[in-house]
Every structure is written in C-alpha cells, then in structure tokens.
Coordinates of C-alpha atoms (C1' of nucleotides) in Angstrom, one line a residue:
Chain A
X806 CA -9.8 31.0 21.3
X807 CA -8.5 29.5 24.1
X808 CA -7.3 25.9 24.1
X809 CA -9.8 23.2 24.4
X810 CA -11.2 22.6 28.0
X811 CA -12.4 20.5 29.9
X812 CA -16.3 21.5 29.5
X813 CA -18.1 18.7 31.8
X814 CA -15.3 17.9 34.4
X815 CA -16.6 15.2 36.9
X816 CA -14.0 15.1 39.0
X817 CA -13.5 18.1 41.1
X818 CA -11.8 21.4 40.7
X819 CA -9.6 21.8 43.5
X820 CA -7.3 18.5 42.7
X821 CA -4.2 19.3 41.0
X822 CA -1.8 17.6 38.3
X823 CA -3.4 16.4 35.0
X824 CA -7.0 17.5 36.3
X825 CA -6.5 21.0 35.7
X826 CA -5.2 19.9 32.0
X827 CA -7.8 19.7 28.9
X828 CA -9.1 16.6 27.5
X829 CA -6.7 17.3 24.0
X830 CA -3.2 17.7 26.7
X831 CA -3.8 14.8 28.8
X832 CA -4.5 12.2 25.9
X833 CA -1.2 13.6 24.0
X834 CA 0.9 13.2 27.5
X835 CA 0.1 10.1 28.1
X836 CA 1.0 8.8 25.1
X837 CA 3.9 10.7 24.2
X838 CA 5.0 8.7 27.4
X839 CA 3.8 5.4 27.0
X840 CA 5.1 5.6 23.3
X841 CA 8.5 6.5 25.2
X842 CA 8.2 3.6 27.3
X843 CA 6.8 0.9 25.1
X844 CA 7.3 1.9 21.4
X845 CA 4.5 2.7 18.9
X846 CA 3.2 -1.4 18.3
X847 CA 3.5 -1.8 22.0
X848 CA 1.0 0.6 22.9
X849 CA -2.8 0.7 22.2
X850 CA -5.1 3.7 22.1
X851 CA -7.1 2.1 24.7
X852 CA -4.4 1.8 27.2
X853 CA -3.7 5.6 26.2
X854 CA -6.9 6.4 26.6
X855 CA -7.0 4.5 30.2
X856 CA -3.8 6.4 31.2
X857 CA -5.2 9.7 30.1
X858 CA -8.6 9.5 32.1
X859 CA -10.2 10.0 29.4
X860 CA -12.4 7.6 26.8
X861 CA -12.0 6.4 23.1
X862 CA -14.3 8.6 22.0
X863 CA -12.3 11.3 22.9
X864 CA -9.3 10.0 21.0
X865 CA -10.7 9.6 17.9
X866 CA -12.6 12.8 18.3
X867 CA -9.3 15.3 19.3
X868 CA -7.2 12.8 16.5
X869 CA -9.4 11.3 14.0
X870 CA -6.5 10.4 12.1
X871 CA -6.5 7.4 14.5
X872 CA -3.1 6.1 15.8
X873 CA -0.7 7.9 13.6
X874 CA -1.9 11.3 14.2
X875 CA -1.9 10.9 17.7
X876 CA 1.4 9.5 17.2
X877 CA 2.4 12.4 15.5
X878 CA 1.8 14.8 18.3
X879 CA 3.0 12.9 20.8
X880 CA 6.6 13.0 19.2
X881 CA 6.5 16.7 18.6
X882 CA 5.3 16.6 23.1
X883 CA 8.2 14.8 23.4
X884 CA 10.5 16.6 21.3
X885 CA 9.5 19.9 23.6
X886 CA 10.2 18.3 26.6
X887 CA 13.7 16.9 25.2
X888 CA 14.6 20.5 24.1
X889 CA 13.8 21.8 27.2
X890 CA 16.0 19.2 29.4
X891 CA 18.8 20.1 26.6
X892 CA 18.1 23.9 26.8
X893 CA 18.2 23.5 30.7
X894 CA 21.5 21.5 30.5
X895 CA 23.6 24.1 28.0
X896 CA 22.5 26.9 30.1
X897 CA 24.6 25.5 32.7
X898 CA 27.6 26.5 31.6
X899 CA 29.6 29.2 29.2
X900 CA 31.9 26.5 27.9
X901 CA 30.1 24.2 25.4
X902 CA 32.6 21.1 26.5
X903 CA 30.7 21.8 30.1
X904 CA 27.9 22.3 29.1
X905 CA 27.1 19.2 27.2
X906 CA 28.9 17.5 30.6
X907 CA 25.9 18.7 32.0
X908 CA 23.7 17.3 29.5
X909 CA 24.6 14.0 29.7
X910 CA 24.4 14.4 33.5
X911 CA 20.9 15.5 33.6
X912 CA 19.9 12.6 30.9
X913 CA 21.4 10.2 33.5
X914 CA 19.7 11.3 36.4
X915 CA 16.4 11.4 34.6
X916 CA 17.2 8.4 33.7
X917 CA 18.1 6.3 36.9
X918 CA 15.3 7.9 38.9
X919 CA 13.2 6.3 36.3
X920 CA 14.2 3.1 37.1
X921 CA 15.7 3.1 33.5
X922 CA 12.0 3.5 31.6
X923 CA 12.4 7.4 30.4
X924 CA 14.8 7.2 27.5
X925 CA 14.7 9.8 24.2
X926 CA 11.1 10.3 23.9
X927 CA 11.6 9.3 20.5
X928 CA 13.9 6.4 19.8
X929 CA 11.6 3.7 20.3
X930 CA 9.0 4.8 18.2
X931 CA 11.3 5.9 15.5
X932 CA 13.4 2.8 14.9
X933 CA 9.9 0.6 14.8
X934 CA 8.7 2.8 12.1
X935 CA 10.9 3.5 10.1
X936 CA 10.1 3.3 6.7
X937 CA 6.8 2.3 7.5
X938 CA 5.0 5.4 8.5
X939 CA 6.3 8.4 7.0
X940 CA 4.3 10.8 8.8
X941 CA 6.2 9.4 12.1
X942 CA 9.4 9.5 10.8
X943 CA 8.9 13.0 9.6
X944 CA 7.9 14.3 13.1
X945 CA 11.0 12.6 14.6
X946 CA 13.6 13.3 11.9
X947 CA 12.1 17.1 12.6
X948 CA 12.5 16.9 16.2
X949 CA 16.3 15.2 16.1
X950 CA 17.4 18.6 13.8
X951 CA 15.7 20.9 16.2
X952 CA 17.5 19.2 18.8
X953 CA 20.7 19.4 17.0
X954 CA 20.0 23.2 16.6
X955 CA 20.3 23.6 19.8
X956 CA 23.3 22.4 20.6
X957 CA 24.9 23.5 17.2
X958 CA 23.9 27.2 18.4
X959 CA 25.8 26.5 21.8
X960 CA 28.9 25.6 20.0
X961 CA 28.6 28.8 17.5
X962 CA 28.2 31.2 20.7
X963 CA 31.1 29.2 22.2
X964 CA 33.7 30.0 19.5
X965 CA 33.2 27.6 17.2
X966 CA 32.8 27.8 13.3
X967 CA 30.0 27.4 11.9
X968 CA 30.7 24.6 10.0
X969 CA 32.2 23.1 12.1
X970 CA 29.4 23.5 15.2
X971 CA 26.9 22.0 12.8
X972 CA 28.7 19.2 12.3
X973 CA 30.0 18.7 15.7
X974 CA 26.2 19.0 16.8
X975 CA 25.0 16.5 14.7
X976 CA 27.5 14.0 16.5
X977 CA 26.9 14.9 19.9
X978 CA 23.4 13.6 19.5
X979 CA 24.0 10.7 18.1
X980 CA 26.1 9.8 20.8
X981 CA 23.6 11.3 23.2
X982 CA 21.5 8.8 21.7
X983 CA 23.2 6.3 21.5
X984 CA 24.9 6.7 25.3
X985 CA 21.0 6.6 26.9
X986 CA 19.8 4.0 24.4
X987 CA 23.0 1.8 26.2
X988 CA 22.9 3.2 29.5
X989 CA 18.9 1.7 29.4
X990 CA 20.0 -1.8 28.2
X991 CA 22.7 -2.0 30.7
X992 CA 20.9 -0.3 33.3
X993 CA 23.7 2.4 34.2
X994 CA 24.1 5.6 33.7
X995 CA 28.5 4.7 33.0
X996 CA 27.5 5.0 29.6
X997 CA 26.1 8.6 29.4
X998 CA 29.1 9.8 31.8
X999 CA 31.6 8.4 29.6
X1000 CA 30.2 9.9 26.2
X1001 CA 29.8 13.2 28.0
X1002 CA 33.6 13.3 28.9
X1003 CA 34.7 12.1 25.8
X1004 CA 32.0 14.6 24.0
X1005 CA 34.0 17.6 26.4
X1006 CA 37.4 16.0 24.9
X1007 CA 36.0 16.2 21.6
X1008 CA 35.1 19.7 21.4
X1009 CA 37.6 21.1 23.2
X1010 CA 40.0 20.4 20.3
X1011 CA 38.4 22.2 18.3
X1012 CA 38.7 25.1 20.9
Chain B
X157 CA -1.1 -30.7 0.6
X158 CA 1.8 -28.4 0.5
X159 CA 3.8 -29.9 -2.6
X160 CA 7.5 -28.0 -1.2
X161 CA 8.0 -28.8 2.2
X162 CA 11.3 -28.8 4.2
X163 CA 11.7 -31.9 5.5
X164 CA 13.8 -33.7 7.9
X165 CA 17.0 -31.8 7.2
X166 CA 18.7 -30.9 10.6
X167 CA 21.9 -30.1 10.5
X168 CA 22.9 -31.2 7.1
X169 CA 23.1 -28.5 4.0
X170 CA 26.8 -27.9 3.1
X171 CA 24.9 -25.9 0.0
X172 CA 24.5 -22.5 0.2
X173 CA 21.1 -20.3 0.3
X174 CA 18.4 -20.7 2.7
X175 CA 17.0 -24.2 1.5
X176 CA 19.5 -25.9 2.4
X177 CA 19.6 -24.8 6.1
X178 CA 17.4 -26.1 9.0
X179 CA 13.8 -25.3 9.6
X180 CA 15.0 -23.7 13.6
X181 CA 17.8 -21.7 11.2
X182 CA 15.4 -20.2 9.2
X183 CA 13.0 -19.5 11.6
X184 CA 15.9 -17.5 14.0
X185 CA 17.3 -15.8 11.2
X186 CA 13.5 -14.8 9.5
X187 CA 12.9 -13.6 13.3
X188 CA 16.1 -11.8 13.6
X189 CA 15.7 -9.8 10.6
X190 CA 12.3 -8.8 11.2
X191 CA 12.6 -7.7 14.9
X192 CA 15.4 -5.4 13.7
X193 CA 13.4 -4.0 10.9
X194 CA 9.7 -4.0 13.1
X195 CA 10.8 -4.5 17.1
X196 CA 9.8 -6.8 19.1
X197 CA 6.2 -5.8 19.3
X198 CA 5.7 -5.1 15.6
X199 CA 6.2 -8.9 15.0
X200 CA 3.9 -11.3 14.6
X201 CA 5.2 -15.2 15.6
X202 CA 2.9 -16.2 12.3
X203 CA 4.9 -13.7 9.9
X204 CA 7.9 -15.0 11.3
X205 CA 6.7 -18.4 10.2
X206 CA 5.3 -17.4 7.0
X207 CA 8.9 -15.7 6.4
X208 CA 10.8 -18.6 7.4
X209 CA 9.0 -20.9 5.3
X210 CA 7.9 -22.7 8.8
X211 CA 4.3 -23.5 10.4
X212 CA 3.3 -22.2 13.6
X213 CA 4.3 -25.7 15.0
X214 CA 7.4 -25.8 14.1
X215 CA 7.9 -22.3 15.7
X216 CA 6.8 -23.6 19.1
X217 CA 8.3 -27.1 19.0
X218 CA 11.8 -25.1 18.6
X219 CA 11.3 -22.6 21.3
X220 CA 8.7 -23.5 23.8
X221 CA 8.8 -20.8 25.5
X222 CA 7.1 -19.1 22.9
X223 CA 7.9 -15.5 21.1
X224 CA 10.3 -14.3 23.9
X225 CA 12.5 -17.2 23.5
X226 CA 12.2 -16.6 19.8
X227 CA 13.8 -13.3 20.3
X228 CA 16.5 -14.0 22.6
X229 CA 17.4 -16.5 20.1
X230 CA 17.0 -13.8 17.4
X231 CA 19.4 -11.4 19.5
X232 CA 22.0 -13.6 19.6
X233 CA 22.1 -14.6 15.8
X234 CA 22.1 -10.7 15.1
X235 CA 24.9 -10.1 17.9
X236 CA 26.9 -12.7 16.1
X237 CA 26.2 -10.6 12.6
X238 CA 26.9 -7.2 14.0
X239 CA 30.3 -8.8 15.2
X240 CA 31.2 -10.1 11.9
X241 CA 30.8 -6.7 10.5
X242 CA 32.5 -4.9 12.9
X243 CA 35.6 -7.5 13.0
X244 CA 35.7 -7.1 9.2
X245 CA 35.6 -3.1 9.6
X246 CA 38.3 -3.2 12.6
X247 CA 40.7 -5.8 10.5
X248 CA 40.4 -3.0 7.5
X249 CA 43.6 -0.8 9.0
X250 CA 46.3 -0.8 11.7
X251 CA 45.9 1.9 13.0
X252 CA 42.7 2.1 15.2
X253 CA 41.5 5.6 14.0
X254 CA 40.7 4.1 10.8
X255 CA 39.6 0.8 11.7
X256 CA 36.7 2.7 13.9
X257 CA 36.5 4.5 10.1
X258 CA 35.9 1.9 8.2
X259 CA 33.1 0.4 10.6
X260 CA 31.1 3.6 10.0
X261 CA 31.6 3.0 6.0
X262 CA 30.2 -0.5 6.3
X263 CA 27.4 0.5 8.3
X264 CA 26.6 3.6 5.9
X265 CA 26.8 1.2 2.8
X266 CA 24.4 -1.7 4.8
X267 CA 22.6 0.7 5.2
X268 CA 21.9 2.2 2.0
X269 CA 21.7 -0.7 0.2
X270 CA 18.8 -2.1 2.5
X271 CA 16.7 1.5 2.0
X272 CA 17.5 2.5 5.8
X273 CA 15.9 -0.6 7.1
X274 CA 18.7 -2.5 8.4
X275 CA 19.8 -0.7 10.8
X276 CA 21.5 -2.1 14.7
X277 CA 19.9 -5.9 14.3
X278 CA 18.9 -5.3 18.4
X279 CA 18.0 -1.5 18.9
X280 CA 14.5 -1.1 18.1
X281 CA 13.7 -4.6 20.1
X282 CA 16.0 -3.1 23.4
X283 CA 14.2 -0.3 23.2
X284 CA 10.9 -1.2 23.5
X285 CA 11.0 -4.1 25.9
X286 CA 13.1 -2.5 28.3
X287 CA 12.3 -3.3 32.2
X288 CA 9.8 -5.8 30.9
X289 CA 11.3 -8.4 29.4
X290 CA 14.0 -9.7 31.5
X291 CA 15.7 -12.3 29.4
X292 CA 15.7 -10.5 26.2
X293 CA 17.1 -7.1 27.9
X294 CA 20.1 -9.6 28.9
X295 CA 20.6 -10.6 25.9
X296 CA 20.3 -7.2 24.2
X297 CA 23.5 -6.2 27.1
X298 CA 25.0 -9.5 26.4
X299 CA 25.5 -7.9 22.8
X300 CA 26.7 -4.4 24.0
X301 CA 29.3 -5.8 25.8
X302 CA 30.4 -8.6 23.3
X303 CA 30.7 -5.8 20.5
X304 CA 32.3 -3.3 23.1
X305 CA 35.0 -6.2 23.9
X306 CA 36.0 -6.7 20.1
X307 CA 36.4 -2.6 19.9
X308 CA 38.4 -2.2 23.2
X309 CA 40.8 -5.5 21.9
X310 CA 41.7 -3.3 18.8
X311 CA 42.3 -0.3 20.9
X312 CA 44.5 -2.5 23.2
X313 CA 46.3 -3.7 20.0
X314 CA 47.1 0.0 18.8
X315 CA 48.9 0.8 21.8
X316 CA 46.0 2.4 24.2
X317 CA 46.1 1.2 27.8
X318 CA 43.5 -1.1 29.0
X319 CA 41.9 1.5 31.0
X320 CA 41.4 3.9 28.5
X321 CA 40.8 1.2 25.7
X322 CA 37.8 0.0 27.9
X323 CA 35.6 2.7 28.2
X324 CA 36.8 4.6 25.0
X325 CA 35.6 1.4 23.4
X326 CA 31.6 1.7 25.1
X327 CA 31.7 5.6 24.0
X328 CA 32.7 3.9 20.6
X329 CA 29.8 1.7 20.3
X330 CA 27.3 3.8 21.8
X331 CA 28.3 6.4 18.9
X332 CA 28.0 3.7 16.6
X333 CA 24.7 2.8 17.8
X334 CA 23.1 6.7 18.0
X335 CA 24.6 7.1 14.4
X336 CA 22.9 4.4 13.1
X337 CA 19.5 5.5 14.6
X338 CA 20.0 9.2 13.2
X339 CA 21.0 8.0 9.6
X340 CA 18.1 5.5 9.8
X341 CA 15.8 8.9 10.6
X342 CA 16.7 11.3 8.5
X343 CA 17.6 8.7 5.4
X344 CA 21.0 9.8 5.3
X345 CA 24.3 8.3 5.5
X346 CA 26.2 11.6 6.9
X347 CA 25.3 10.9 10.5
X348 CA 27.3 7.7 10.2
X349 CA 30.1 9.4 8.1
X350 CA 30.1 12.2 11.3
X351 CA 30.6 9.7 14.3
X352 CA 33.6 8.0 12.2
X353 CA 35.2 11.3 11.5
X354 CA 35.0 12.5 15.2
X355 CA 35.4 8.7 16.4
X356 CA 38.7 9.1 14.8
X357 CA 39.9 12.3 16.1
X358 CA 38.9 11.4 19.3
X359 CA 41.1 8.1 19.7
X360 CA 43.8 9.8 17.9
X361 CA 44.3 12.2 21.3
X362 CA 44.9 9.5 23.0
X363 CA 47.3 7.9 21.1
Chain C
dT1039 C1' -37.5 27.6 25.6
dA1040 C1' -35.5 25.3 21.9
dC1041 C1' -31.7 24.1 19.7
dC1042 C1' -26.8 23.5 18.0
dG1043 C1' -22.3 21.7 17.9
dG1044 C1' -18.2 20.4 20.6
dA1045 C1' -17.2 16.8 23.7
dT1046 C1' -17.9 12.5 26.2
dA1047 C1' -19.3 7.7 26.6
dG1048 C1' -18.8 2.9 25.3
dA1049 C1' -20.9 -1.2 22.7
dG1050 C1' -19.4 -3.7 19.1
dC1051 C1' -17.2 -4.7 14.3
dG1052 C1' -13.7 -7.5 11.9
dT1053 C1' -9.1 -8.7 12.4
dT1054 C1' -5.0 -10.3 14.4
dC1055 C1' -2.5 -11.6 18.5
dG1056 C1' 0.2 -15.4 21.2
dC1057 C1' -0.5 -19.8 22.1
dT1058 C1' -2.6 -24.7 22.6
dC1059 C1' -4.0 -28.8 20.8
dT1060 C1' -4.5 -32.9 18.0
dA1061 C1' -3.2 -35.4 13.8
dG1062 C1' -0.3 -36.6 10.2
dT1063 C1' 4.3 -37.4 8.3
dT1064 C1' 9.0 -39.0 8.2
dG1065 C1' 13.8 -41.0 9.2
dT1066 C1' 16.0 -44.1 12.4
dG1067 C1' 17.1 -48.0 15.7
dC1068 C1' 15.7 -52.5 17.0
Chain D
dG281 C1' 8.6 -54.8 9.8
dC282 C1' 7.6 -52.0 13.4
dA283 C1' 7.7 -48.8 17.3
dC284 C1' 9.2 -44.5 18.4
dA285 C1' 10.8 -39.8 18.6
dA286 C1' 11.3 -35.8 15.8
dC287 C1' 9.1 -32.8 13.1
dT288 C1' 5.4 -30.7 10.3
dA289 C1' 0.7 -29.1 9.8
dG290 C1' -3.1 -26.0 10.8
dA291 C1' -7.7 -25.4 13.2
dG292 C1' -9.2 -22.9 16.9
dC293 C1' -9.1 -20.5 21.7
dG294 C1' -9.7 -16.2 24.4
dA295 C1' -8.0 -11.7 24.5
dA296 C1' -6.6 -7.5 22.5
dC297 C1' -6.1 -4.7 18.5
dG298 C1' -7.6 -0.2 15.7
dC299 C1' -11.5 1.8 14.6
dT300 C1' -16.7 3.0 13.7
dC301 C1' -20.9 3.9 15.2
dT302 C1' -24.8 5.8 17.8
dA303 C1' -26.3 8.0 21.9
dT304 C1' -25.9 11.2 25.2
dC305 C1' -24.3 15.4 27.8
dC306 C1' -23.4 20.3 28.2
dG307 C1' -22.7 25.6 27.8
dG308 C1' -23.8 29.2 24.7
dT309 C1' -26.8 31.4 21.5
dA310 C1' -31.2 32.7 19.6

DNA sequence: TACCGGATAGAGCGTTCGCTCTAGTTGTGC
DNA sequence: GCACAACTAGAGCGAACGCTCTATCCGGTA
C-alpha cells in the first residue's frame, strides 16, 4: 500500500514542489516547520492547515489525536531532517574534530540564510512542553539520542573509545544546541563557529 | 469583596516572602517564572495575574505596553537570577576549571529539585519569539552577553588572555545553555554533569 | 448502476486570548 | 476636610483557539 495520495487534486499536475506531495506529507511539513519557527503554543492547527494547502478536516482526519499527535510527527520530520544535515556534515571529513567543524558550519549557514528563523527543529517545542505533554517530550528526547548516535558512531570509527565517544557525543550536542539557540538570539552565526573550534579542541585530546 | 487584598505597599516590605513585596514585584517575578516554565506564548497575562495575586488592572497599569513589556520585564528579573547563580557557582573555586564545575552542579541540583521545570529562566521565551518580537529578543541577547561577561571576567582572573577568555566564555555559556535543554528532555542531570566535565578539560588546555 | 469508505470541506461550538474601559478604593499633600 | 493621583477591581470586546460535526466528493468494487 502505497502512501496516502492526493485522490481529488484540484490544482494541476504538472506544478512542482509540495503539489506532487500527499495530503498526510504536506500537513506534517508545514508544521514540523512552523513548530520550528514559532513553538508548539504559538502555532495553531489552522495556520498549519493554511500553510499546508490543505483544510481542517484533513488534520483532524490524517491526526485525530488533535494537536499533539500532529505534534508528535512533526518532531520525528524534524528529527530526519536534522540527522540528515548532521549525517551530511560528518561525511565531510575522516577526522571527527573536522568533521563536527563542518557541522557547525553547515548549522550556521542554514541558519543565516534563514534570516535566523530555522534553529533545531526541536528546541522550541521541547522546552515549552516540557513536563506538560509527555508524548512530545518523548518524541524529542528520542530524536536528541538518535542525534547523539550519530555523532557518538563518528567518534568510535575515528579512534575513540567507546565510552568515551558516547559521552563526548552527548556534549557535542548540547553545545550544538546550545551554540544555534545563541547564535539565533544574537543573530550571528560567531557562536556556532566558536563551539565548533572549541568542539575540534576538545576531541582532539582525546585523540 | 475580596477580604485579602494587597494594598498600597510600594516599595516598603523589609519582611521576607512574597507578601510583603509590591504588587509590580509580584507580577514580574509570577511572569518570569512562568515564561521560563511555559514560553512566551504558553502564558496567559490573566494566569500571570492570578499567580501574582494581582488583577488584570494592575497588570496593565504597570506595563502599558501590555504582555510584551511584561516579558522584557520578566527577562531581565530572570537575567539578574541566572547571574546570581552563576556568580555563586564561579566564586566556588580559584581555579576556573572548577568554577565552570560547580555552575553545572548548581544547575543539575535547580534542576532536580524543581522536577526539570526550571530550566534557563529565558530559553524557551528566545526561542519562540525570535525575529518577531524585537524588544524581547534584545533583551533575551542583553542576558547572553551579561552572563557571558561574568564567565569571561573569571577566565581573565585565572590567568587566560582577554582574547581567548572572551570567546571561550560564549562557548561556555552556550554549553551551559544546550546542557540545560538536554537534561530538561531527557529528565536527567548527566547532560549537565557532561558539559562541566568537558567545560573543564577544555579551559584547562588553555591554561 | 449502486454503493462504500477514504478524503475533503468548512460552519460552528465553547473557551480563552490580549486588551480596553469604567468604577471603586486608598494614602498623601494642601 | 478635601482634591488628587495612584492603585485595585473586574465586566466585557472582538478575535483566535482546539476541536466536533455534518455534508460532500471521488475512485474502486460489486
């Protein structure tokens, strides 16, 4: 069974982008990044709805779960995309130290030709919820391990024990995080440049 | 009528506990702590009220310009908090290593005690009003940089030049800030533990 | 042809939002 | 004693909130 389509498409075939996307895909994009943007309160299911092209109906039919559901799979969207920017940047190099340089280069550039907007996909909604809505804090305690995962396998491949890597990993997100949540507030991308070199320091003592 | 009602107490109150403080004092600090538990949006100016023991007039004869002058209000009185911890944490030790150590204790036990709700007191409300609400995004940098100052003066003090003291103190805070988030996520203090162990290897290679 | 069920469409429910407005209450200076 | 400013009090506005509900549309099957 193939993933839900678009059965009654009004709007023509031959456009690209989001068109070409089912109903289900383009209501869970647009709020994975509104919810990036503006948090979980900030954003309404209308405006979702609005963004997506498609109608409340819709919404509550894909997610009738309501707002949390919806919320739900717009963090583990968001998560994907993350990993993929993450895989994209450790790929770049065979030393771990330059490849998380990379990293925090790729996050800036995101970043500033965003005019500052596109930060962790998850952040925002995270901190808002926490302890509030547990099935939110799940999906983005889940996606910040996967995350770490990733670059925890980097660090094994580079040389690193495996203890150690893990632990190491676990930092370099946090300050991943914390180095875009501060490069958005200050509107610079100083403060992702600086944690990657001092990330690169960092690991390279335990080379 | 209301038979307890706060009256015409400015600035008086030399007694402790929140009675004796003024009706704008409870209102900023009632505000303060729930924009760093729920973010800005998450807010309501009538909880805010109802928590400070205020009416909805009172709210807006005190800040005119309505809930966003609220917050920026709230942002500073939670600056001035975070800076009081961290001066206490930095004041712990000498040596600079171990100050940044004992911060990360103080934030882990904060946070544990408050159930993971406490976390930074301007994160989630950065976050979400970023590039739309001018004044409070100041504020929110204001903040950064204030707390970055009081790390980079202890740096300075432990024999780091000014240069390096400078930015190692923005990768400092913005470690701080990630590590907070994470812990806040996953319920767990180790995230904070992390950045203060690595924190502290890190400024010891520069030493 | 008739029908079924997934998908679309949007009016409308009750509630809450930020905020305005008018009155009432209180301490202080003349 | 009185006027005045400072402060408290809360009803109520229009808009937006999350969500429910019914009505339709459509391709595929019988």
């Amino acid at each position: 069974m193939h993933t839900t389509k678009p059965r009654h498409d009004t709007t023509e075939g031959t456009e690209g982008g989001d068109a070409a996307v089912g109903t289900r895909d383009r209501i869970v994009r647009a709020a994975a990044r509104l919810l990036q943007r503006q948090g979980y309160e900030g954003t309404g299911i209308k405006q979702i709805a609005r963004d997506a092209e498609a109608t409340l109906g819709s919404v509550y039919h894909f997610f009738p779960g309501g707002k949390q559901e919806l919320a739900v799979a717009a963090i583990r969207h968001g998560e994907q995309e993350f990993a993929d920017m993450l895989r994209a940047g450790l790929a770049a190099d065979d030393d771990p130290a330059q490849a998380v340089v990379a990293c925090t280069l790729l996050l800036a550039t995101t970043l500033r030709e965003s005019d500052w907007t596109d930060g962790c996909p998850v952040a925002a909604t995270a901190l808002e919820t926490v302890g509030r809505a547990p099935d939110i804090q799940r999906a983005c305690a889940e996606a910040i391990g996967h995350w770490t995962d990733l670059v925890s396998d980097k660090l094994c491949d580079g040389g690193l024990a495996e203890d150690t890597a893990k632990e190491l990993a676990g930092a370099t997100i946090s300050t991943l995080e914390g180095a875009e949540l501060t490069a958005q507030v200050l509107r610079s991308e100083e403060p992702l440049l600086a944690a990657g070199r001092h990330l690169a320091r960092l690991i390279r003592t335990y080379q």
